Short mmCIF file of C-alpha atoms and ligand atoms in Angstrom, two decimals:
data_model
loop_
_atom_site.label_atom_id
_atom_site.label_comp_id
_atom_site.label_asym_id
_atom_site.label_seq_id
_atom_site.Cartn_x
_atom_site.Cartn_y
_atom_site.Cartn_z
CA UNK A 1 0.00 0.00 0.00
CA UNK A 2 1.49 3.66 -0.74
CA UNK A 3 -0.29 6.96 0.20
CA UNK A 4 1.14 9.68 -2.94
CA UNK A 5 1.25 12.74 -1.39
CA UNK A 6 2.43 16.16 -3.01
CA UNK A 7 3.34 19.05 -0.36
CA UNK A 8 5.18 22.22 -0.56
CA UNK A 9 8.16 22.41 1.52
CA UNK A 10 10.34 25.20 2.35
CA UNK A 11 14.01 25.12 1.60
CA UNK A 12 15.64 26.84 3.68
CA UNK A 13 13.72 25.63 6.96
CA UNK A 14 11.92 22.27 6.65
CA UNK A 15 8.44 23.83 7.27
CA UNK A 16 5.81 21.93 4.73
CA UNK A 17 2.42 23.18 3.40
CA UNK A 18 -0.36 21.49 1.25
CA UNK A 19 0.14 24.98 -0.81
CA UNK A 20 2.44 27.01 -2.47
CA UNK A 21 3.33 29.85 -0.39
CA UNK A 22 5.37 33.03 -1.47
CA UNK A 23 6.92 33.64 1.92
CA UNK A 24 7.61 31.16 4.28
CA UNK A 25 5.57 32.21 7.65
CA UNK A 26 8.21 30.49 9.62
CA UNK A 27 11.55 31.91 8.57
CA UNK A 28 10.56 34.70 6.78
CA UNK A 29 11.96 33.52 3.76
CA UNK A 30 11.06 34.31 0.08
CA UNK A 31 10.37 31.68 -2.71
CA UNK A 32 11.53 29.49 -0.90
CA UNK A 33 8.88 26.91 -1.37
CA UNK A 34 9.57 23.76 -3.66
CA UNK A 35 6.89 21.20 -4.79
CA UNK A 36 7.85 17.67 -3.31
CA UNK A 37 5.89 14.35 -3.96
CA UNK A 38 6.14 12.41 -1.13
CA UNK A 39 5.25 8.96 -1.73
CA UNK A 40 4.85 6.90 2.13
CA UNK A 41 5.44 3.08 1.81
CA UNK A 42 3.79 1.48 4.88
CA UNK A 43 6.84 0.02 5.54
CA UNK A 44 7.62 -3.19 8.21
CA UNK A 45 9.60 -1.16 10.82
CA UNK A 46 10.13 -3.58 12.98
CA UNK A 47 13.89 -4.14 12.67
CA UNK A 48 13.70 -0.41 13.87
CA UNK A 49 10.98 -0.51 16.64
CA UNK A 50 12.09 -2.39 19.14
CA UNK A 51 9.20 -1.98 22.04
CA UNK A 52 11.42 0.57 24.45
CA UNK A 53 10.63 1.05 28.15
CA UNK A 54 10.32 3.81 30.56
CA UNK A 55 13.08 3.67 33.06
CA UNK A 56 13.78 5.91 35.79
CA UNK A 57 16.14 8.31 35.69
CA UNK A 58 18.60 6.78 38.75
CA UNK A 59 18.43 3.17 37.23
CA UNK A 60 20.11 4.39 33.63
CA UNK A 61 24.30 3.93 33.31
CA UNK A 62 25.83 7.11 32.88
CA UNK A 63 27.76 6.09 29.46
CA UNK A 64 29.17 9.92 28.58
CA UNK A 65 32.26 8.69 28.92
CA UNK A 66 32.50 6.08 26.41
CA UNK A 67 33.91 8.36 23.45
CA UNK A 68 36.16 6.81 20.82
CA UNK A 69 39.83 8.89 20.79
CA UNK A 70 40.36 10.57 17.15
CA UNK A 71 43.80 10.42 17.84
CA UNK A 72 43.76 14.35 16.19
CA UNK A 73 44.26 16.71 19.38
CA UNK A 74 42.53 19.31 17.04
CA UNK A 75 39.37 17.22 16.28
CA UNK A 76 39.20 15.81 19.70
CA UNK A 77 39.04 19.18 21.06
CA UNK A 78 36.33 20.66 19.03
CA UNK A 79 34.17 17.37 19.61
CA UNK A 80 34.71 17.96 23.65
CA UNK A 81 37.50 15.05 23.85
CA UNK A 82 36.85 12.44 20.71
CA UNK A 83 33.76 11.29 19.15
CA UNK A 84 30.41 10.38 21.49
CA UNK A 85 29.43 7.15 20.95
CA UNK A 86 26.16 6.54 19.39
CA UNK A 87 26.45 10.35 17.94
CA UNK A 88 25.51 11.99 15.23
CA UNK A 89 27.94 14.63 13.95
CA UNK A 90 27.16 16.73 10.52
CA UNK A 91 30.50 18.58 9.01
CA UNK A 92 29.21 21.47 6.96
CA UNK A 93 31.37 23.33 4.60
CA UNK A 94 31.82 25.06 1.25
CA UNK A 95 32.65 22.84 -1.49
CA UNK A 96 36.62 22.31 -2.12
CA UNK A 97 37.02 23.72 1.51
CA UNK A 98 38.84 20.26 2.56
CA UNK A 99 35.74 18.25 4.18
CA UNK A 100 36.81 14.66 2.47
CA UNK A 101 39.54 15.20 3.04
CA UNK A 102 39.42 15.68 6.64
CA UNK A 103 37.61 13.10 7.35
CA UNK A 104 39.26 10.27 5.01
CA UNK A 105 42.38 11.41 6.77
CA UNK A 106 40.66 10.92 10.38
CA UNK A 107 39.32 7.41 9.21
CA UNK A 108 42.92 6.26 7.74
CA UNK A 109 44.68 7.60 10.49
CA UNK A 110 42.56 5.09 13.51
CA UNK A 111 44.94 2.03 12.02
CA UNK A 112 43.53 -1.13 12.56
CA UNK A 113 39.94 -0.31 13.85
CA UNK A 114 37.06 -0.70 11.48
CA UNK A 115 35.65 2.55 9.58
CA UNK A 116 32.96 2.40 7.08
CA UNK A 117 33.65 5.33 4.67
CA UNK A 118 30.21 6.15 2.37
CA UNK A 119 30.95 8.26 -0.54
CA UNK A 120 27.72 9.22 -2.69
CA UNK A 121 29.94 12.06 -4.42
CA UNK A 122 32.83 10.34 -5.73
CA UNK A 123 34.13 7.02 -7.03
CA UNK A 124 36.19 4.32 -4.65
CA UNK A 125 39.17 5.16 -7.20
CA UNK A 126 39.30 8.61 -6.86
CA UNK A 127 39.11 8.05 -2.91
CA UNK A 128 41.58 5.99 -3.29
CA UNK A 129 43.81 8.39 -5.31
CA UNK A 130 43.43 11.39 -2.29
CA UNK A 131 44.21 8.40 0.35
CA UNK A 132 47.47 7.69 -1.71
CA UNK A 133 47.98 11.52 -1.44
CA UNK A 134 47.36 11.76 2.28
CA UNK A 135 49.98 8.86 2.44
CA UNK A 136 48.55 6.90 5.10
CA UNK A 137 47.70 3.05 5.31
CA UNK A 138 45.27 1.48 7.14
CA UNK A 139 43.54 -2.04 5.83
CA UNK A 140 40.28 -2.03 7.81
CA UNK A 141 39.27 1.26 6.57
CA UNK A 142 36.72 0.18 4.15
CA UNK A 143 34.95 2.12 1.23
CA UNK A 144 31.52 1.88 -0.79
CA UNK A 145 30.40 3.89 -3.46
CA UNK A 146 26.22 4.00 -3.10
CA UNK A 147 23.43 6.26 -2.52
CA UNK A 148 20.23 4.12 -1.31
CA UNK A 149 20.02 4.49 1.99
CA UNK A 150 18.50 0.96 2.56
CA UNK A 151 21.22 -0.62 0.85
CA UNK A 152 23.65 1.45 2.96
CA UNK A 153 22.23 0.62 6.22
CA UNK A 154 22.66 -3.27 4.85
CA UNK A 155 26.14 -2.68 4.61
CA UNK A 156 26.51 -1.20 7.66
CA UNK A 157 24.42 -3.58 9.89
CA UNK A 158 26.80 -6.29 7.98
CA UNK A 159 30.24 -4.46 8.59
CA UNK A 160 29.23 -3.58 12.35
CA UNK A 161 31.76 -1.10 11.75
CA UNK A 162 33.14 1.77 14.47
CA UNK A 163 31.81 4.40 12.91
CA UNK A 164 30.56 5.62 9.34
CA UNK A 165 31.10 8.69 7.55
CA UNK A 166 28.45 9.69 4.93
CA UNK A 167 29.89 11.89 2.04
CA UNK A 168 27.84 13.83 1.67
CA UNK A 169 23.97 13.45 2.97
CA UNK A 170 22.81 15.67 0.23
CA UNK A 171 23.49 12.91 -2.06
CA UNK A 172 21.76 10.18 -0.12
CA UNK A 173 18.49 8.79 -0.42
CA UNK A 174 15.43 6.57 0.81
CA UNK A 175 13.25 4.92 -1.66
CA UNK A 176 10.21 5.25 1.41
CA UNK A 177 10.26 9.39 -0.67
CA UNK A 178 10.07 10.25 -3.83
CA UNK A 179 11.29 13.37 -4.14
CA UNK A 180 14.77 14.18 -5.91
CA UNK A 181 17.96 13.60 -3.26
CA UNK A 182 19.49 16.83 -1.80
CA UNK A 183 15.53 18.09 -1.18
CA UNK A 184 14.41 18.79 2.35
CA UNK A 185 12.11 15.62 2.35
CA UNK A 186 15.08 13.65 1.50
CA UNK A 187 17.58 14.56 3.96
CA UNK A 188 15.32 14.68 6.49
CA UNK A 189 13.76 11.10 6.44
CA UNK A 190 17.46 9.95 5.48
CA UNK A 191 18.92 11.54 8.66
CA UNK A 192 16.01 10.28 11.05
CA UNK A 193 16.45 7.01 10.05
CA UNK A 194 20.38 7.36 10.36
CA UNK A 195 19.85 8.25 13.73
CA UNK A 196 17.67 5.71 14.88
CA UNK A 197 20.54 3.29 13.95
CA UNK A 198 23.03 5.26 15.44
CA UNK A 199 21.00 5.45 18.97
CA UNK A 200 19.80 1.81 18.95
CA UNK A 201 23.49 0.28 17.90
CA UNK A 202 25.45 2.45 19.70
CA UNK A 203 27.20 3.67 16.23
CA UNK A 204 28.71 7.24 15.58
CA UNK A 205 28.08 8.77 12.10
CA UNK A 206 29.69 11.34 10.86
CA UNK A 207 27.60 13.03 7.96
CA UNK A 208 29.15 15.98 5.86
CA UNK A 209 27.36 18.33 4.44
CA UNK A 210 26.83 21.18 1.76
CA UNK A 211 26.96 25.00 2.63
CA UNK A 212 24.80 26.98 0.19
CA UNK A 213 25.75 29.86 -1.08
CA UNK A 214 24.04 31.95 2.16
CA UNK A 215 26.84 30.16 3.82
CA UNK A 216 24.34 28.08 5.68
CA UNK A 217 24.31 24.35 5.86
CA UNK A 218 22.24 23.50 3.00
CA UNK A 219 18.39 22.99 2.42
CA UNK A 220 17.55 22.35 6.12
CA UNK A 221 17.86 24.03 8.99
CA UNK A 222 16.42 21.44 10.41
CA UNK A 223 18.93 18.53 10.07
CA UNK A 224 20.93 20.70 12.69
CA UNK A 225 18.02 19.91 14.99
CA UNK A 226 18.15 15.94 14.48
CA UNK A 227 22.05 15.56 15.01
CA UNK A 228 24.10 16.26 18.01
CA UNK A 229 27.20 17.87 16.77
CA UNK A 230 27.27 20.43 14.37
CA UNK A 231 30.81 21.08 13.32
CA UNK A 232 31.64 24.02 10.31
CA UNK A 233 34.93 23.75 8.24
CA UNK A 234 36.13 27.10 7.44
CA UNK A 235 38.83 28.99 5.62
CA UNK A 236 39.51 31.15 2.67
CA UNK A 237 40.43 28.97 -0.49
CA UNK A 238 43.45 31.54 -1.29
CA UNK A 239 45.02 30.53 1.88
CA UNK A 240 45.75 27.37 3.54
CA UNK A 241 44.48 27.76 7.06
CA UNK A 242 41.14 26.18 7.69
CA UNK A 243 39.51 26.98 10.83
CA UNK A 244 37.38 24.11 12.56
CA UNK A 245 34.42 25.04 15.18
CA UNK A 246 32.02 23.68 16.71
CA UNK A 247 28.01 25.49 16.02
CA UNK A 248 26.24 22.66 18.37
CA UNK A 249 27.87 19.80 20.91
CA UNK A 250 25.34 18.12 22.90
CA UNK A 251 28.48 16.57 24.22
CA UNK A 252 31.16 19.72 24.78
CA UNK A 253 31.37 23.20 24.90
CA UNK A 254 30.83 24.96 21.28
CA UNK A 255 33.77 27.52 22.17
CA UNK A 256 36.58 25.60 21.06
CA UNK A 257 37.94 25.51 17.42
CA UNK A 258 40.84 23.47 15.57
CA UNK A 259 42.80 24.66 13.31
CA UNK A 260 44.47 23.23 10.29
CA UNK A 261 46.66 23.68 7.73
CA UNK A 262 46.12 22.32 4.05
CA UNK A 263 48.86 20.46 2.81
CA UNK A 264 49.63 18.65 -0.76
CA UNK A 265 50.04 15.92 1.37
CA UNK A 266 46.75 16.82 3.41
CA UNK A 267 45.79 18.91 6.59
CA UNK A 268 48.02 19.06 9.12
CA UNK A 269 47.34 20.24 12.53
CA UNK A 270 48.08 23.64 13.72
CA UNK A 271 48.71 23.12 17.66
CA UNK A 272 50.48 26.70 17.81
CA UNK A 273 48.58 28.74 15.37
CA UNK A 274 50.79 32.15 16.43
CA UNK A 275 53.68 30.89 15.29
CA UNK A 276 52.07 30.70 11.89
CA UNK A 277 50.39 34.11 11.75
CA UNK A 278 52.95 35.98 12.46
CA UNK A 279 55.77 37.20 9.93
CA UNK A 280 59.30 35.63 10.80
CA UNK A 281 61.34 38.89 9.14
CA UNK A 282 63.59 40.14 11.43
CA UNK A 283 63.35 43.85 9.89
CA UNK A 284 60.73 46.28 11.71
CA UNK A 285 58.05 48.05 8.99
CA UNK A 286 55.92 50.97 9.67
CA UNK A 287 52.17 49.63 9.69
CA UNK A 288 52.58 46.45 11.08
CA UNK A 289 51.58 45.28 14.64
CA UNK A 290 51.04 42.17 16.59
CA UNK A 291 47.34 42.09 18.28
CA UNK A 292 46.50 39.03 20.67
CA UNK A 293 43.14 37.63 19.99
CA UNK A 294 41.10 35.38 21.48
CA UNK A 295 39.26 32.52 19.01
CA UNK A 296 37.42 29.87 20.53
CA UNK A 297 39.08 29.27 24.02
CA UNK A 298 43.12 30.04 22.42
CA UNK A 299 44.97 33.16 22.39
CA UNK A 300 46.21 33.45 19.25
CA UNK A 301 48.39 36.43 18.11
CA UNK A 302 47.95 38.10 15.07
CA UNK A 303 50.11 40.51 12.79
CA UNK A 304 48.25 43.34 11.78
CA UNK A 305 49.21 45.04 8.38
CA UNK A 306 47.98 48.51 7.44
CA UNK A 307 48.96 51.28 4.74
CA UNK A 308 48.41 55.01 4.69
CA UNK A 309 48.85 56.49 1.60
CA UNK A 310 47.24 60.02 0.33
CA UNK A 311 44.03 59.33 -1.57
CA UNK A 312 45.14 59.85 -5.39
CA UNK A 313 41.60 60.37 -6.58
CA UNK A 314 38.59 61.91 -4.43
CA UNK A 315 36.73 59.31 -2.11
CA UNK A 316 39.58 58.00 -0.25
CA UNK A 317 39.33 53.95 -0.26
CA UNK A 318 38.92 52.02 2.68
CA UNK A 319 39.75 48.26 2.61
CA UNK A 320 40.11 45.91 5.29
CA UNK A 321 40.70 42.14 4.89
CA UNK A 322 39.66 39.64 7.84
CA UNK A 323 38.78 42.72 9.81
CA UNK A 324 34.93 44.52 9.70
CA UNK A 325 35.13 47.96 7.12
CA UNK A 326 32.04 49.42 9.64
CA UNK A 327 35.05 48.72 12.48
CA UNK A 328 37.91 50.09 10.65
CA UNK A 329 35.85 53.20 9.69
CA UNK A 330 35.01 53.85 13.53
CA UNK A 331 38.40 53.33 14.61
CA UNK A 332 39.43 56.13 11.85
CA UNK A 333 36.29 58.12 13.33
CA UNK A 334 38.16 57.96 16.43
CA UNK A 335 41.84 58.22 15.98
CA UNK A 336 40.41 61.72 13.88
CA UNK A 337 38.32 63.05 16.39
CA UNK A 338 40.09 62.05 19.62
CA UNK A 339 43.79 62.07 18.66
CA UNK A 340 43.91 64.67 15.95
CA UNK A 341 44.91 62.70 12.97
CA UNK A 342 43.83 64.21 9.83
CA UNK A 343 42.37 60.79 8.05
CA UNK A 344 39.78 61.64 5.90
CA UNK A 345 41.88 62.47 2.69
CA UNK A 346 43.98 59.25 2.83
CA UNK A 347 43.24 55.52 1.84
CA UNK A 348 43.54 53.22 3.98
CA UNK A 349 43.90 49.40 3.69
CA UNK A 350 44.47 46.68 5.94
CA UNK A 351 45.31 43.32 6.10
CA UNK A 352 45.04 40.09 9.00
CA UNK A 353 47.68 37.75 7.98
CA UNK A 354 47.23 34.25 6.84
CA UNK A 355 43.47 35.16 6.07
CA UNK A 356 42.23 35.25 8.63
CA UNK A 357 38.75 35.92 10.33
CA UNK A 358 38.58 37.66 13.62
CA UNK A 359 35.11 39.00 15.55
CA UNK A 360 37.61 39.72 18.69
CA UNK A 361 37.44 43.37 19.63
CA UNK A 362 40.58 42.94 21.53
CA UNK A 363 42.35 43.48 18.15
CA UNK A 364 41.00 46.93 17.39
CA UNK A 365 44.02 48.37 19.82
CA UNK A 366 46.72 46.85 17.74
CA UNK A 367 45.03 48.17 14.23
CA UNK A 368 44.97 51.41 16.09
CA UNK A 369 48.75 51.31 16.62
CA UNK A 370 49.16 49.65 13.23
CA UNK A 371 47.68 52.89 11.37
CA UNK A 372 48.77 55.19 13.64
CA UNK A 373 52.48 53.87 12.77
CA UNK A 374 52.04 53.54 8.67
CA UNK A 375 50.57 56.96 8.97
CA UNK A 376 53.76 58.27 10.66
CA UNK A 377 56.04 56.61 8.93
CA UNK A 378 57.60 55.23 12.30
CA UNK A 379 57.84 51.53 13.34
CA UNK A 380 56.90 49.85 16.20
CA UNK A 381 59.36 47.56 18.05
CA UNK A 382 58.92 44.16 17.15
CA UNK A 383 59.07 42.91 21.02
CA UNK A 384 55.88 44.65 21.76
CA UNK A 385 51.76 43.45 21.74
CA UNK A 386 48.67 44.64 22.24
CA UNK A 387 45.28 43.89 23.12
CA UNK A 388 42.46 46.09 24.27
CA UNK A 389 39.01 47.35 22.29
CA UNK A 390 38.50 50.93 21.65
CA UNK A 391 35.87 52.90 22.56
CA UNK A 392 33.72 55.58 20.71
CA UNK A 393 35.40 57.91 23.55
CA UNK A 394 38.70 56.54 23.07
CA UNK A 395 39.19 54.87 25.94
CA UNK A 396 40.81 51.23 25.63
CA UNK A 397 38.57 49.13 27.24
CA UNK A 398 39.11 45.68 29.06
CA UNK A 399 39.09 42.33 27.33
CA UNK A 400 38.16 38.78 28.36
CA UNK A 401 40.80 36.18 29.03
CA UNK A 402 43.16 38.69 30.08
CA UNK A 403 45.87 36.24 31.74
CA UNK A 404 45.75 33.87 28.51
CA UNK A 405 46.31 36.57 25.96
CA UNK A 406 49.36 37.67 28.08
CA UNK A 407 50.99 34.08 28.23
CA UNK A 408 50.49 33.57 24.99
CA UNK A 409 52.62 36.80 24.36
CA UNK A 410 55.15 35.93 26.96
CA UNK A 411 55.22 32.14 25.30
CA UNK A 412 55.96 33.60 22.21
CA UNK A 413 59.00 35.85 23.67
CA UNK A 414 57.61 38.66 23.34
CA UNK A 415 59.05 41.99 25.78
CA UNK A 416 56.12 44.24 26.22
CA UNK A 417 52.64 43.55 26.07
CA UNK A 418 49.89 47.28 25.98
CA UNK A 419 46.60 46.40 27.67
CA UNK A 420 43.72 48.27 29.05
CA UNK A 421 44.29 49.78 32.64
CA UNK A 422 40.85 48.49 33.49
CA UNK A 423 42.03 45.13 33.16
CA UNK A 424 44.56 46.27 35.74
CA UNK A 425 42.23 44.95 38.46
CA UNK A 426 42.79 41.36 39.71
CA UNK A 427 46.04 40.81 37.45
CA UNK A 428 48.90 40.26 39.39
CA UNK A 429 52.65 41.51 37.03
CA UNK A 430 54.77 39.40 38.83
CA UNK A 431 53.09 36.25 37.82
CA UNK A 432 54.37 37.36 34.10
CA UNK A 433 58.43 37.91 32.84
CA UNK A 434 56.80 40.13 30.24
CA UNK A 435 56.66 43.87 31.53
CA UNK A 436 52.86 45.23 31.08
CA UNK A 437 52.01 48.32 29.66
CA UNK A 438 48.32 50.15 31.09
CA UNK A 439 46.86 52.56 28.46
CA UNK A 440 43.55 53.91 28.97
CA UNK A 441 43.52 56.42 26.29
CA UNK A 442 44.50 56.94 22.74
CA UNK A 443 46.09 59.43 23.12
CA UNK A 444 47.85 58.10 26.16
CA UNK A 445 49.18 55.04 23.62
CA UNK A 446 50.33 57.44 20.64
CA UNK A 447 52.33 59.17 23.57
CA UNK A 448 53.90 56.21 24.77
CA UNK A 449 54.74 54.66 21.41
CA UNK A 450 56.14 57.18 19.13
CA UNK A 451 57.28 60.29 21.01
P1 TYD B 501 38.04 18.12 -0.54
O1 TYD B 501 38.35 17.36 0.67
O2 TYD B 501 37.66 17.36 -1.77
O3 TYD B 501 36.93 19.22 -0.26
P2 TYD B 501 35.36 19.05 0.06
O4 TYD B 501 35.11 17.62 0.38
O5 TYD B 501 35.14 19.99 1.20
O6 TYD B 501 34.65 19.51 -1.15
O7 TYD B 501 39.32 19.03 -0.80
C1 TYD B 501 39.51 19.58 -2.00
C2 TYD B 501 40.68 20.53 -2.05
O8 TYD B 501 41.75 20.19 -1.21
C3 TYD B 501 41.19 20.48 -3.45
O9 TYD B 501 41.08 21.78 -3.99
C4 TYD B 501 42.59 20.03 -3.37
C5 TYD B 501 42.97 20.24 -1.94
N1 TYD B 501 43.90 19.20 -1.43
C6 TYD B 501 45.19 19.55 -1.13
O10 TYD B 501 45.60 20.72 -1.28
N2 TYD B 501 46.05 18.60 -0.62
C7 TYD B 501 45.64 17.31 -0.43
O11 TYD B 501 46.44 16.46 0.03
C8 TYD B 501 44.29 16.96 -0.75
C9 TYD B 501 43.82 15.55 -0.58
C10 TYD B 501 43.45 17.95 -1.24
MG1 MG B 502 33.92 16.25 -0.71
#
């Protein structure tokens, strides 16, 4: 027996309706709505739907600890210290970002314990080809090219394997629907039914997933709802580093990110991202300054570039890469009104090294200092740091995670290290080697830096 159905279904969010609608009541969406036939099978669940029983809450084993070690210190990190048991964990990412690869790395690299590695996307040979690349061997890593879920879930229940990756969902799906894979019908009845093996057997999955071009996870919001882990690989293609972060952990805090580095021979973990970001060059430039930020629960420090130049032709150009142009235009706002630098005839450009993203405030200080010092020509000393926001005032306010962003600096040898003064409270200087600098004015750090 089969009921045809045909319903509308949004998307972007999941949300169905028996008619077309223009804007989606629930997210607001427009045109967003997509005619799906969904065809039910009455279908014998009963392999599934095993009768379960109320139990109460003192009588159930705690099991949170039985996670499986990724033998990555960047992955296990972001997933809260290795993979949960039993848990479902969707990568999203744009295409080309480094997803397979990540993950056929992660699966190679656990030698000798069984992996089940689903590709719907590409063939075993070309897997086979990016394994050679990645250069590591592991036998019991095994492969299948398919996209039916039922035949998958055969496979699996046969190969009782550790876990399974699923490259990519969007290209998965049930014959119980008959609308086109990829849809939101699709993934959704693919990923409920992937998580009622993965609860009932005690299996992780690890599903990847397509970003559309929002930069969303694609088609449903709502598959970020049925799975436990949400994890987003990040990165500009032009560069190499790829950021990893957590959006959702049932299992973990969703502060902590990875970071990687793409490699012809694969990713390779970052454990000391600084290192990295900043520029090895012995010789001291004007416009460049070293900013500690805080991503995820890390310090990491930063080189900030900038360049003053006179505006050749009217509007002067503002240009900031890796930092926000509304930020960059209110520091200028500031340094004009506050500090008396004439601004508003010259361009001004800057750059985060490595390409990278930050959100941190704490950097604005040390793209303060960085224009301040391509401006005037005059270079700061490459022993010194900063970290501190900057106020519409012009006051340099306090950050978080004071005492880390000061190791870090102190790790990384450097002499001097400008913070707020109202971060003075509670921070004891002789627990550091590095001397610290209060500022709680602009003015007060153009003053101390080049007069
Ligand atoms: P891939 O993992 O296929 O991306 P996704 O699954 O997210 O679409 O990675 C593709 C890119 O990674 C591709 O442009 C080539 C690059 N790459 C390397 O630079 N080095 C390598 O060792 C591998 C395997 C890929
Ligand atoms: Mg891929």
């Amino acid at each position: 027996m089969t009921k045809a159905k045909t319903t509308y279904v949004c998307q972007e969010c999941g949300v169905s309706s028996p008619k077309w609608i223009g804007r989606c009541p629930s997210c607001g969406k427009w045109n967003t709505y997509v005619e799906e036939v969904v065809i039910k099978k009455e279908k014998n669940r009963s392999n599934y739907n095993k009768l379960s029983k109320p139990v109460k809450i003192n009588e159930i084993v705690s099991e949170t600890t039985a996670r499986i070690d990724l033998r990555s210190i960047e992955l296990n990190r972001v997933l809260g210290g290795g993979m949960v048991k039993g848990s479902l964990v969707l990568l999203g990412g744009e295409p080309g970002i480094g997803k397979s690869t990540l993950i056929l790395q992660l699966s190679l690299r656990l030698k000798g314990r069984r992996i089940l590695y689903v590709s719907g996307e590409e063939s075993l040979q070309q897997i086979k080809l990016r394994g050679e690349r990645i250069g590591i061997k592991n036998d019991e890593c095994i492969l299948l090219s398919e996209t039916l879920l039922e035949n998958i879930m055969i496979h699996v229940d046969d190969i009782r394997p550790e876990f399974v990756v699923i490259d990519s969902i969007q290209t998965i799906s049930t014959d119980r629907i008959e609308s086109s894979p990829g849809s939101v019908s699709q993934i959704r009845e693919c990923t409920n039914e992937i998580l009622r093996y993965a609860k009932q057997n005690n299996t992780p999955f690890i599903l990847i997933g397509h970003i559309n071009k929002e930069g969303n996870l694609a088609g449903p919001k709502i598959l970020e709802h049925i799975v436990d882990t949400v994890l987003q690989f990040e990165g500009d293609q032009n560069h190499y580093y790829r950021i990893l972060r957590s959006i959702k952990n049932r299992f973990g805090s969703t502060s902590e990110i990875g970071i990687f580095e793409m490699q012809n021979t694969g990713l390779r973990e970052v454990n000391n991202a600084s290192e990295l970001l900043i520029s090895q060059s012995k010789e001291n430039y004007s416009g460049t300054s070293v900013a500690a930020t805080i991503e995820g629960n890390r310090a990491i420090l930063i080189e900030v570039q900038a360049l003053v130049s006179t505006a050749a032709y009217g509007t002067p150009q503002r240009s900031g890469t890796g930092f926000d142009l509304r930020r960059l235009n209110m520091l200028l706002a500031v340094l004009e009104k506050r500090a008396r630098f004439k601004l508003s005839n010259k361009d001004v450009f800057l750059n985060l090294a490595g390409g990278v993203k930050v959100n941190d405030p704490a950097i604005d200080l040390g793209v303060l200092v960085a224009i301040l010092s391509s401006d005037l020509n005059l270079s700061i000393s490459k022993d010194y740091c900063f970290t501190g926001e900057v106020g519409l005032t012009g006051e340099i306010r306090a950050v978080s995670h004071i005492d880390q962003r000061i190791s870090e600096a102190e790790k990384l040898g450097f002499s001097k290290i400008f913070i707020s003064g109202y971060n003075k409270k509670g921070l004891d200087k002789r627990n550091y080697k590095i001397s610290i600098e209060y500022v709680n004015k602009v003015e007060e750090v153009f003053n101390k830096l080049f007069r």
